[in-house]
XYZ file of C-alpha atoms in Angstrom:
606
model
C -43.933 -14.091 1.044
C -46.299 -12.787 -1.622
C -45.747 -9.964 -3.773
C -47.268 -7.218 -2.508
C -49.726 -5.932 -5.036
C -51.220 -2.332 -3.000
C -51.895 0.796 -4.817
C -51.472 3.894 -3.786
C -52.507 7.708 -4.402
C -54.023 7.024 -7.502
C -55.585 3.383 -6.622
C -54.697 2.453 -10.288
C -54.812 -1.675 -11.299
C -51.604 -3.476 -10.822
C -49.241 -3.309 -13.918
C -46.782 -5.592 -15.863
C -45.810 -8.337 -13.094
C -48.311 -7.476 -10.975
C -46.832 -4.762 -9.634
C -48.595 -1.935 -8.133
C -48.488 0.876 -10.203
C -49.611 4.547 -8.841
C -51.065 7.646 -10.760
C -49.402 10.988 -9.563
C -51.122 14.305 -9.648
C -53.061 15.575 -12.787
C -54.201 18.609 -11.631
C -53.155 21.886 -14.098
C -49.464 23.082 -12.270
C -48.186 26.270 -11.742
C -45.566 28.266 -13.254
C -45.367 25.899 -15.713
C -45.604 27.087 -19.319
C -45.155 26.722 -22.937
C -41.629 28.013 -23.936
C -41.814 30.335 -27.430
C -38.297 30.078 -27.958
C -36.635 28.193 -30.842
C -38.956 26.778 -33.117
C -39.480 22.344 -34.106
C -41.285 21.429 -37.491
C -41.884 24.431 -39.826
C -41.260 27.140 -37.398
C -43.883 25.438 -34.507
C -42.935 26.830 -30.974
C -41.478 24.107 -28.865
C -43.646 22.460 -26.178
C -41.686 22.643 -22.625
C -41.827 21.411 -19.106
C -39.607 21.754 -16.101
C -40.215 19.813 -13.040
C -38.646 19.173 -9.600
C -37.782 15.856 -7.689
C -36.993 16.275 -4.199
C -34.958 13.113 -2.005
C -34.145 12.209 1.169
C -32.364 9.196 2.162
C -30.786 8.144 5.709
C -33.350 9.243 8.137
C -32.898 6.817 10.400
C -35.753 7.678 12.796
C -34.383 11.648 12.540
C -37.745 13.802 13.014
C -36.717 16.107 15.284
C -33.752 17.957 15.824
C -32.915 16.209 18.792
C -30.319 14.371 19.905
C -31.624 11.836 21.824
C -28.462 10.062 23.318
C -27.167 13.677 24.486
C -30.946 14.620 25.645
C -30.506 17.944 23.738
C -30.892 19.721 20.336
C -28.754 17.907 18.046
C -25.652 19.594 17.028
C -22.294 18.930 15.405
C -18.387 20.444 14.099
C -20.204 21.126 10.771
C -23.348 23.307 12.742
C -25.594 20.657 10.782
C -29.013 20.201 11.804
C -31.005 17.126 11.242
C -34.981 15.720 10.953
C -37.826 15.624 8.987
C -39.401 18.582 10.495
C -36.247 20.409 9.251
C -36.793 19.013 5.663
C -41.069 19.755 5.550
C -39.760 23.289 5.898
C -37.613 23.188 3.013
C -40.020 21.015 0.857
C -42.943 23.537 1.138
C -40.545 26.394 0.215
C -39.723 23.742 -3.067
C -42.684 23.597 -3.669
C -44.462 27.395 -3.519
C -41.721 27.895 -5.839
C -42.074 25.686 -8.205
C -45.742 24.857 -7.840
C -46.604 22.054 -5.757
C -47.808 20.078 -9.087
C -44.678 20.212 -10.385
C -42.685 18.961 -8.117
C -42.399 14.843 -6.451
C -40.481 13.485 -3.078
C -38.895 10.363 -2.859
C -36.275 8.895 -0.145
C -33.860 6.050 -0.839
C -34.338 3.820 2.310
C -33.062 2.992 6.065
C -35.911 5.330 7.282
C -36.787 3.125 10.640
C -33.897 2.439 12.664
C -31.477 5.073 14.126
C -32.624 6.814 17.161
C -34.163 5.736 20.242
C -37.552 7.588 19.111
C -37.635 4.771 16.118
C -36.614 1.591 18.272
C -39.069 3.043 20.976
C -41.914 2.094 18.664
C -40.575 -0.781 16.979
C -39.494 -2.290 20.329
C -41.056 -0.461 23.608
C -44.231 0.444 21.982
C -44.190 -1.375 19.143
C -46.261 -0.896 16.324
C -46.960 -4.832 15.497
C -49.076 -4.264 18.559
C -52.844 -4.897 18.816
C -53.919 -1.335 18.542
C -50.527 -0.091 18.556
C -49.248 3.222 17.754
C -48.794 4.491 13.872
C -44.813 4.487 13.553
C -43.727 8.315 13.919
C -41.602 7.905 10.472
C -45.009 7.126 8.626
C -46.740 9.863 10.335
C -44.397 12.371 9.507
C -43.440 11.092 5.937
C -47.509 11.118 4.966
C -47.543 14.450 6.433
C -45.384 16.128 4.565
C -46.290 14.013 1.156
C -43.516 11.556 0.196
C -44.371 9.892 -3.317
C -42.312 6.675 -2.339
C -39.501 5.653 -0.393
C -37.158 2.626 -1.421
C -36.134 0.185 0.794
C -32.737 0.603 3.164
C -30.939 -2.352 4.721
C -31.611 -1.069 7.827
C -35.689 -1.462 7.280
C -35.242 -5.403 8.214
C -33.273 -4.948 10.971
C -36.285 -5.099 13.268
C -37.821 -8.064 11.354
C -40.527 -8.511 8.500
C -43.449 -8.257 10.512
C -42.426 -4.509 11.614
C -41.165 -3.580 8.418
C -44.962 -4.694 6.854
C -46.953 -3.261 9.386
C -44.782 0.256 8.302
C -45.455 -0.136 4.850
C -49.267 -0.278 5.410
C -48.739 2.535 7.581
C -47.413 4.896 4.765
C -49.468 7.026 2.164
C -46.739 5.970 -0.275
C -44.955 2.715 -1.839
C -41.931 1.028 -0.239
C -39.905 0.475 -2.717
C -37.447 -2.643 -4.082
C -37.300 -4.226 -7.156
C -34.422 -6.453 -6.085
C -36.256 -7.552 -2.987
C -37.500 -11.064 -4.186
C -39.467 -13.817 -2.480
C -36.706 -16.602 -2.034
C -39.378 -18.723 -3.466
C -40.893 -17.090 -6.307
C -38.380 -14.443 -6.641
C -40.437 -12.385 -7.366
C -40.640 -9.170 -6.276
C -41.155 -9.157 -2.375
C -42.217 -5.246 -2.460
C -43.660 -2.879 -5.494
C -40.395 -2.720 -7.669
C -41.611 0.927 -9.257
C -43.937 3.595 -9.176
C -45.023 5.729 -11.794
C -46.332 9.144 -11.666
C -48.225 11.365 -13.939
C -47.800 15.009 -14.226
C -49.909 17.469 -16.507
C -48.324 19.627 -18.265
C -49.821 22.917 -19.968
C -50.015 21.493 -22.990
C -52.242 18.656 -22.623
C -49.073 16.252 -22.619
C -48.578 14.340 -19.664
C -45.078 13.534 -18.035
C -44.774 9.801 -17.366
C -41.993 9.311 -14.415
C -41.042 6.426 -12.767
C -39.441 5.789 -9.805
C -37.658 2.710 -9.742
C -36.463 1.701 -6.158
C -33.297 -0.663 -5.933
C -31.770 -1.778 -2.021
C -28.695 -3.032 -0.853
C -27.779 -6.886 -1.312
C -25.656 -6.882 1.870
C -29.105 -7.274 4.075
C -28.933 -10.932 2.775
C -25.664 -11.082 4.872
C -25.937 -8.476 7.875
C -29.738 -9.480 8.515
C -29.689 -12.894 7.470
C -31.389 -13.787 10.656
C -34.824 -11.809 9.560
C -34.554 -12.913 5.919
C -32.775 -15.927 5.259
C -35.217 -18.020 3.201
C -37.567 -15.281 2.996
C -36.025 -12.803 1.049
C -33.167 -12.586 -1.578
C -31.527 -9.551 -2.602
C -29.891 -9.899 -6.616
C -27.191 -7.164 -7.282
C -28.683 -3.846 -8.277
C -27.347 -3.784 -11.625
C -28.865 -6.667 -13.128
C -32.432 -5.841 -11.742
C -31.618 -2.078 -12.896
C -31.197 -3.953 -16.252
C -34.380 -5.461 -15.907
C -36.786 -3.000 -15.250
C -35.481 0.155 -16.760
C -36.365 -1.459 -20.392
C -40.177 -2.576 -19.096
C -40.131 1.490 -17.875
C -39.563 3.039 -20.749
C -42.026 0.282 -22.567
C -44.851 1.211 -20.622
C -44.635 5.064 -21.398
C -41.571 6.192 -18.852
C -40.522 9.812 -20.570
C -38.282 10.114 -17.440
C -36.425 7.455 -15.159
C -35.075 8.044 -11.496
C -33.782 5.646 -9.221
C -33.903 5.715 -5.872
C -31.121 3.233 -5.175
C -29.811 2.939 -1.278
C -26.487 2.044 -2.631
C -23.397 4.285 -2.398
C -21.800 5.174 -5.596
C -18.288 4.410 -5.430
C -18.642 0.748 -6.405
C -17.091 -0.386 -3.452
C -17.879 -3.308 -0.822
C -17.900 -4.198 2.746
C -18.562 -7.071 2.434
C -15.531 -8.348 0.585
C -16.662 -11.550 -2.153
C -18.611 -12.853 0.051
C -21.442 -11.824 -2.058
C -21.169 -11.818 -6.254
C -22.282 -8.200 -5.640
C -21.424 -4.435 -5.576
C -22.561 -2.787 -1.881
C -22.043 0.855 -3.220
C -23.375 0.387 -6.952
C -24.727 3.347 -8.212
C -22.410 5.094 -10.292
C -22.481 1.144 -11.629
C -26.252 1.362 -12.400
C -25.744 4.275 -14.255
C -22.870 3.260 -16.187
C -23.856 0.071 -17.272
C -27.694 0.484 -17.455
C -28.977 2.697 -20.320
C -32.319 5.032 -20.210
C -32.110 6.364 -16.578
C -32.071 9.999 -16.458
C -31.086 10.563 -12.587
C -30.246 8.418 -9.695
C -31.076 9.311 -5.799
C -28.189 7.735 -3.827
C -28.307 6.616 -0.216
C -26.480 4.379 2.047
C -22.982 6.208 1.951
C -23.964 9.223 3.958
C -21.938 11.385 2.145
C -23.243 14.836 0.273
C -22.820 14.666 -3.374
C -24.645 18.197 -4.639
C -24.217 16.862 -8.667
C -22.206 14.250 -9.936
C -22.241 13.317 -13.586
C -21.743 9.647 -14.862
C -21.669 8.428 -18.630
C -23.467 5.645 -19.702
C -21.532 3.571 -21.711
C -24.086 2.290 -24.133
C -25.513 5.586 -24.997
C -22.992 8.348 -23.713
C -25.289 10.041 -22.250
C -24.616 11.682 -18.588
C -27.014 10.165 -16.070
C -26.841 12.931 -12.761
C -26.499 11.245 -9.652
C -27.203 13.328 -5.976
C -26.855 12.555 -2.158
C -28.448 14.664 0.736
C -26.039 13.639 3.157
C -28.053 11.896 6.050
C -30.764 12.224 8.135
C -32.472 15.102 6.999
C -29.437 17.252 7.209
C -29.764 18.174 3.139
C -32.529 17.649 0.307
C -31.713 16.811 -3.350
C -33.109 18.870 -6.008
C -32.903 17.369 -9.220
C -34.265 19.587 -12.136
C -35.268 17.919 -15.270
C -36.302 20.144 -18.438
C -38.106 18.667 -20.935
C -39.399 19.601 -24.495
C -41.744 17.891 -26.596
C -40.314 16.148 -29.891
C -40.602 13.730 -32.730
C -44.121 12.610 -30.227
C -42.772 12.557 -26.867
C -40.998 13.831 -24.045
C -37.455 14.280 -23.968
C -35.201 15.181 -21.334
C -32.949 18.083 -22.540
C -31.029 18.975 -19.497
C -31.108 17.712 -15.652
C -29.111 18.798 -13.493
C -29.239 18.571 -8.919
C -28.106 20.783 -6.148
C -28.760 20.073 -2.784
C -30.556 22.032 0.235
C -29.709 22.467 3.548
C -31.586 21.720 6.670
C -29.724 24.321 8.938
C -30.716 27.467 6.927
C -34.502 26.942 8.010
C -37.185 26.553 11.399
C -38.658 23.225 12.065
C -42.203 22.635 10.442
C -44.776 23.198 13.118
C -46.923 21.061 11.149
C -45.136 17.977 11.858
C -43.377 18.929 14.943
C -46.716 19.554 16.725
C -48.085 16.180 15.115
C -45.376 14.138 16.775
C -44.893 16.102 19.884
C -46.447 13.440 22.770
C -44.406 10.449 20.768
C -41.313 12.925 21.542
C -41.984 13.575 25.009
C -42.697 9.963 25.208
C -39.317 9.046 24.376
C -37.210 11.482 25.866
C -38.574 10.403 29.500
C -38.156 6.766 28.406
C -34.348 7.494 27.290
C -33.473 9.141 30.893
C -34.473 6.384 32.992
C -31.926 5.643 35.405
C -30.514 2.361 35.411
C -28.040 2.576 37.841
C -25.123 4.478 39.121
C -21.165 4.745 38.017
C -18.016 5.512 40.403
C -16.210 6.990 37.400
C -16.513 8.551 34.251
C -15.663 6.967 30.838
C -14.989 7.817 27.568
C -14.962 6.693 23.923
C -12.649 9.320 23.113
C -9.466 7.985 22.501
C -10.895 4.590 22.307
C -9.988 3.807 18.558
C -6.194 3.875 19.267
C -6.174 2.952 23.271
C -7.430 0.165 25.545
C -10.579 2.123 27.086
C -12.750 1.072 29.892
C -15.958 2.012 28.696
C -14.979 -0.363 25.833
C -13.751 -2.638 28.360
C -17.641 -2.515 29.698
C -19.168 -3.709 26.393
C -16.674 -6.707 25.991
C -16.786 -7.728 29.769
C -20.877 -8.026 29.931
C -20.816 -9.424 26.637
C -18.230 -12.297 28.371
C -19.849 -12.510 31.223
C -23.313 -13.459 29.178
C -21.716 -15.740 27.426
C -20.124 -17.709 30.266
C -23.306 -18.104 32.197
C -25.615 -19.306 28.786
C -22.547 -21.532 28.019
C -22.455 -23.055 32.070
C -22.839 -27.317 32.063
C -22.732 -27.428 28.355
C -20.049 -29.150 25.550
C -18.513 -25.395 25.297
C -18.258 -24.714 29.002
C -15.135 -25.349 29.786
C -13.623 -23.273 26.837
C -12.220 -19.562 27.138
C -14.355 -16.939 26.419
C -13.297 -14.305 24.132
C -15.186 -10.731 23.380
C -15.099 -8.160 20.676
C -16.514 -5.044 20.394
C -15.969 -1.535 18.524
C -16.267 2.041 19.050
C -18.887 3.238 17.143
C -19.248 7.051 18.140
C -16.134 8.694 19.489
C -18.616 10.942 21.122
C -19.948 8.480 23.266
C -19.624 8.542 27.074
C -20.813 6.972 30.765
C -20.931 9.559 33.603
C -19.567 9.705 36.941
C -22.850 8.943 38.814
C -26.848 8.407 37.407
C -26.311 6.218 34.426
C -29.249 6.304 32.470
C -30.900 4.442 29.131
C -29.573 7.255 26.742
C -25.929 6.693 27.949
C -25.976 2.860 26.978
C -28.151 3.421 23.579
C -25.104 6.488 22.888
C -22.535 3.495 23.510
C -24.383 1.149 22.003
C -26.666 2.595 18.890
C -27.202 -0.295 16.527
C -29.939 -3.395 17.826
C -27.210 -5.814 17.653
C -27.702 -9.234 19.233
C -25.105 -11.405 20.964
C -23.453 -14.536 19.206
C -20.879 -17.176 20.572
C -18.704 -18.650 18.216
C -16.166 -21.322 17.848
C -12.385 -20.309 16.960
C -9.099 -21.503 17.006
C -5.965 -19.239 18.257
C -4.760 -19.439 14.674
C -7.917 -18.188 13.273
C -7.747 -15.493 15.856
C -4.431 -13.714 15.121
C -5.279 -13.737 11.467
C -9.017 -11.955 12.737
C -6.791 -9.543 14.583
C -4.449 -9.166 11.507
C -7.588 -8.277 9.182
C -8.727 -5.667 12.470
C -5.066 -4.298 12.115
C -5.688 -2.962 8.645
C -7.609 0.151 10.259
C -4.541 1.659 10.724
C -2.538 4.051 8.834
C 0.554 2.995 8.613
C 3.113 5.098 10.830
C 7.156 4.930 10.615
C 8.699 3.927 14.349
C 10.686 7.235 15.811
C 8.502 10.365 14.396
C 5.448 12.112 15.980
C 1.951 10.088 15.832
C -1.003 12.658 14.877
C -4.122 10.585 15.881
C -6.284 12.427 13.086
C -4.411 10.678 10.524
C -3.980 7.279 12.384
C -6.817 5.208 11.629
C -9.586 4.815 9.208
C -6.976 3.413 6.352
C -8.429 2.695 3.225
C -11.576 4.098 4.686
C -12.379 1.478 7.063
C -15.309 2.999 9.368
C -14.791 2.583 13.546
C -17.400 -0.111 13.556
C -14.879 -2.106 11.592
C -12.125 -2.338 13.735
C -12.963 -4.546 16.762
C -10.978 -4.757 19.684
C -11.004 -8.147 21.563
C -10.679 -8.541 25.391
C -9.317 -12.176 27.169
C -5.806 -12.139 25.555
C -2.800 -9.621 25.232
C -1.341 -8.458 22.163
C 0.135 -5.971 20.376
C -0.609 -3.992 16.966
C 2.932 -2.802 15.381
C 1.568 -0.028 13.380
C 5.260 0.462 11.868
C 4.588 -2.731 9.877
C 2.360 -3.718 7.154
C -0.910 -5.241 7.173
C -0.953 -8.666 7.725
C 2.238 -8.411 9.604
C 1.188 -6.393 12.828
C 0.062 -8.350 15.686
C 2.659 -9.155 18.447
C 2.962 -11.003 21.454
C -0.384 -13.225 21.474
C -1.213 -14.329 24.632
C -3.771 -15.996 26.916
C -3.546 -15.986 30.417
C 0.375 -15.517 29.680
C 1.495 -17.505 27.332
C 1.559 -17.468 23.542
C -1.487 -18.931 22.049
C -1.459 -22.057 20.679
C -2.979 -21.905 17.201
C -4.412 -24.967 17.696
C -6.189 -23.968 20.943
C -9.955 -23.063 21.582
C -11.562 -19.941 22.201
C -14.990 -19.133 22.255
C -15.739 -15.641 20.917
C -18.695 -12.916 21.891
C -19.269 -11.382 18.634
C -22.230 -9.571 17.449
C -24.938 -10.828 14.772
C -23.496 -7.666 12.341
C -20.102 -9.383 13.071
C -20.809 -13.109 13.206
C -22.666 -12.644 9.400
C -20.285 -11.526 7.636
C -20.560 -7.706 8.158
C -16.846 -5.942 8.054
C -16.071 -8.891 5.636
C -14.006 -10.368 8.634
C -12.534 -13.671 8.390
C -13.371 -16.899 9.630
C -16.001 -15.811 12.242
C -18.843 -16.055 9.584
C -18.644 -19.827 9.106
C -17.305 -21.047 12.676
C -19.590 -23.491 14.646
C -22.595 -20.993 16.422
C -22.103 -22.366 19.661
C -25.139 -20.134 21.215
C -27.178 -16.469 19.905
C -29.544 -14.394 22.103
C -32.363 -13.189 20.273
C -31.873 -9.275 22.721
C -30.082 -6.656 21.801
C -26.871 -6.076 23.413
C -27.583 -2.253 24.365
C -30.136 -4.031 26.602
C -27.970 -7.117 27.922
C -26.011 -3.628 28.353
C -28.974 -1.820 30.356
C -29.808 -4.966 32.368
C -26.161 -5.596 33.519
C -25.889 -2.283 34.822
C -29.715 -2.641 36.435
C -28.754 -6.133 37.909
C -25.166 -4.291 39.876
C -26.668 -1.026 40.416
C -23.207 0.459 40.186
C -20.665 0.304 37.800
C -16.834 0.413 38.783
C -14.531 0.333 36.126
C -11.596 -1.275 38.959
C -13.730 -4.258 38.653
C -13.393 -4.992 34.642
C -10.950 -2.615 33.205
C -7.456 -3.724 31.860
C -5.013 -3.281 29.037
C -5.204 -6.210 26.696
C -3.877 -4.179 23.944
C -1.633 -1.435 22.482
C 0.025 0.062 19.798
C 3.619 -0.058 19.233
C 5.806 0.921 16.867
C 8.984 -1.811 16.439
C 8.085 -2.605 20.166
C 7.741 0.781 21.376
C 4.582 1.814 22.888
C 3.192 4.612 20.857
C 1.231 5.999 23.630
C 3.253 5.343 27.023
């Protein structure tokens, strides 16, 4: 895949490794003048700046505030709002304050995937079509004037050719300098872009944005990049380009890294590198002045880390996600020894609920919105009962039941008069919204994409029952650990160590038990199939999803058992066609308790 050498804004010649390189504004900016404070060389008056850089990150498809699986205005506990039309309100108020020239937006990735108005035109009516539709995200992103965006892992979940017809969509550079060609390696997308801003004094402000994404897509999208793309950690590429920065002229550096900052990892070792590595970059890397963080979707207003080559304080900021908050970072600058130098920067962050959607950009998408909505409530069928995700991390739920039994079912019938046929069929599957729910009667599209968010595909691979119980025993860990005999809150139950709901999988075809009175490693009980103990010798084939089945959750053994058959469809629409094919769903007909908690053989909920 060749490096892709576009310009943008400023149409300016590619730079360094031929790397598109973009000129910012240069017009004169208001509000912005000379300070005549304390004085520099014989009593001179200093020369200062002050300038604004707004982020995003997160969007995931979020333009309106909508709610697209719940067919209403999107609402939660915290009275958050969410969208981009929420954001352009807050950006223009930035910006009359400070003076539009003055100020730059940027957004630290996973900007395409999310809600059913982004799969709608990446799937439905997708934008790789001849004379297809410009992606909403693009629309509204030029709109309100993004500078650059860098890349999110969830950008190649719909494939290369989606994410490059996107990218020539946008006004503005995608962003990844440790996106490499797996041939070249070199850089698969522009790495940086660097802006120009005049100041009052005749001194331009060189910034560049440098945009760094996540090296898990190597493992959770293999399928769309494996020997396309390779994704180096974001340190050493950090340490790469930062130096050629300030080289070519860079008086400030930000990063727009979709990385979390705690320097943690989902992906266990499979991978010699950090998934949240922010707070690394700006440890380790000298001469960046402020980082954008993304990926976590957490809020950090300000958070301060020391480089330790330089002891500076680099300021790191995260808006939360999808368009519920804006960074602010504020840099102030004065002019000595012949340059720029940053003499404070600090970041506070926005929020989305304190203002009225942009009519600007609502209005532009509004047909694309209506679109979508009357696509989401199709009916697809009918249900006797209602179900719940509720209570479905700690019980054996129906509606989870649902997922794992089509999932089986699909399976079976690909599997039918091959090697594999005569093997059990196993399925997994997690909760991943606890808000998630099928009705008693008209089931429609937005109840299975609310069950199912995420364009997962369907896997089936090999395992042994020994392999099993120790993937149940790593499942296990998302439990707290609870003492048999006292009261069970279920607020404090699960999520151990952090671990997210999409990382605890519960599997349907045997019984067992999960002793939560024990430790990890230690908690599975009773394994059985069809009655009797497994044998951990015996055969199982198991339904697992492509996040799953490449290593995503850092699970064992699943990643490098025998693929015994894939579907190239995303379950929520094996999910949809199921329920089209019955016309009714009856939870009698698939629902059973394979599993439950105990504590020292006691049920903990009877």
């Amino acid at each position: 895949m060749p490096l892709n050498r576009r310009t943008f804004l400023g149409r300016s010649a590619a730079a360094g490794a031929g790397v598109a390189m973009a000129g910012g504004a240069l017009a004169e900016p208001a509000g912005a003048a000379e300070a005549r404070g304390r004085g520099h060389g014989g009593g001179r008056p200093a020369r200062r700046y002050s300038f604004t850089v707004m982020g995003t990150t997160d969007l995931h498809g979020n333009v309106f505030n909508w709610d697209y699986f719940t067919d209403r205005e999107f609402d939660d506990a915290a009275r958050n709002d969410v969208g981009l039309a929420k954001i352009s309100t807050l950006v223009e108020q930035v910006r009359r304050e400070k003076g539009r020239r003055n100020t730059l937006l940027i957004d630290a990735g996973d900007t395409i995937q999310g809600t059913q108005l982004s799969y709608y035109y990446a799937k439905v009516d997708p934008i790789t079509a001849r004379r297809g539709p410009v992606h909403p995200m693009a629309q509204a992103m030029n709109a309100i004037g993004y500078d650059a965006a860098a890349l999110g892992n969830h950008e190649f979940n719909y494939g290369i050719p989606v994410l490059r017809k996107f990218e020539e969509q946008c006004d503005f550079p995608l962003l990844g300098a440790n996106a490499l060609d797996a041939k070249t390696l070199r850089p698969a997308f522009a790495p940086y872009v660097m802006k120009r801003l005049r100041t009052p004094c005749g001194r331009d402000v060189r910034v560049a944005v440098l945009g760094l994404t996540n090296p898990g897509i190597a493992i959770w999208d293999k399928a769309n990049v494996g020997g396309r793309m390779v994704f180096p950690g974001l340190e050493e590429q950090a340490a790469k380009w930062v130096p050629r920065l300030r080289s070519m002229g860079a008086d400030v550096v930000v990063v727009s890294a979709h990385s979390g900052s705690s320097g943690t990892s989902s992906y266990g070792d499979r991978l010699p590198y950090v998934e949240n590595a922010a707070g690394l970059v700006a440890e380790q890397v000298p001469g960046i002045d402020a980082i954008l963080v993304g990926h976590a979707h957490v809020e950090i207003a300000e958070h301060f880390v020391t480089n330790r080559a330089t002891g500076k304080r680099v300021v790191l900021s995260e808006p939360a996600k999808w368009g519920q908050r804006l960074t602010l970072f504020d840099f102030d600058l004065v002019w000595e020894k012949g340059r720029w130098a940053v003499e404070r920067a600090g970041s506070r962050v926005l929020n989305s609920n304190t203002v009225a959607e942009d009519r600007k950009v609502t209005s532009l998408l509004r047909d694309e919105h209506r679109k979508v909505v009357a696509y989401v409530n199709q009916v697809i069928g009918t249900s006797v009962a209602a179900m719940s995700t509720a209570d479905a991390p700690w019980k054996d739920e129906p509606i989870i039941d649902l997922i794992n039994h089509v999932q089986a079912e699909t399976v079976r019938a690909a599997l039918v008069g091959g090697e594999y046929a005569a093997l059990p069929v196993l399925s997994q599957a997690s909760c991943f919204s606890r808000a998630a729910g099928i009705p008693a009667g008209d089931v429609t599209i937005r109840d299975a994409a609310g069950l199912y968010p995420f364009e997962n595909t369907l896997e089936a691979r090999l395992l042994t029952g020994g392999q099993l119980k120790e993937y149940l025993e790593y499942s296990a860990r998302y439990y707290v650990r609870t003492p048999a005999g006292g009261p069970v809150d279920t607020a404090k139950l699960t999520n151990a160590d952090g671990i997210p709901d999409y990382n605890y999988d519960a599997v349907s075809g045997v019984a067992y038990e999960i002793d939560v009175a024990r430790p990890v490693g230690s908690r599975i009980v009773g394994l059985s199939f069809e009655g009797r103990a497994v044998d951990p010798a015996a055969r199982f084939v198991l339904a697992v999803n492509n996040y799953r089945a490449s290593g995503g959750g850092d699970f064992p053994h699943v990643p490098g058992a025998k693929q015994v058959w894939a579907d190239s469809d995303e379950i929520r629409n094996t999910i949809v066609s199921w329920v089209r094919a019955r016309g009714s769903v009856d939870p009698a007909a698939f629902a059973s308790v394979g599993w439950r908690l105990t504590r020292d053989g006691v049920p903990v909920f009877p």
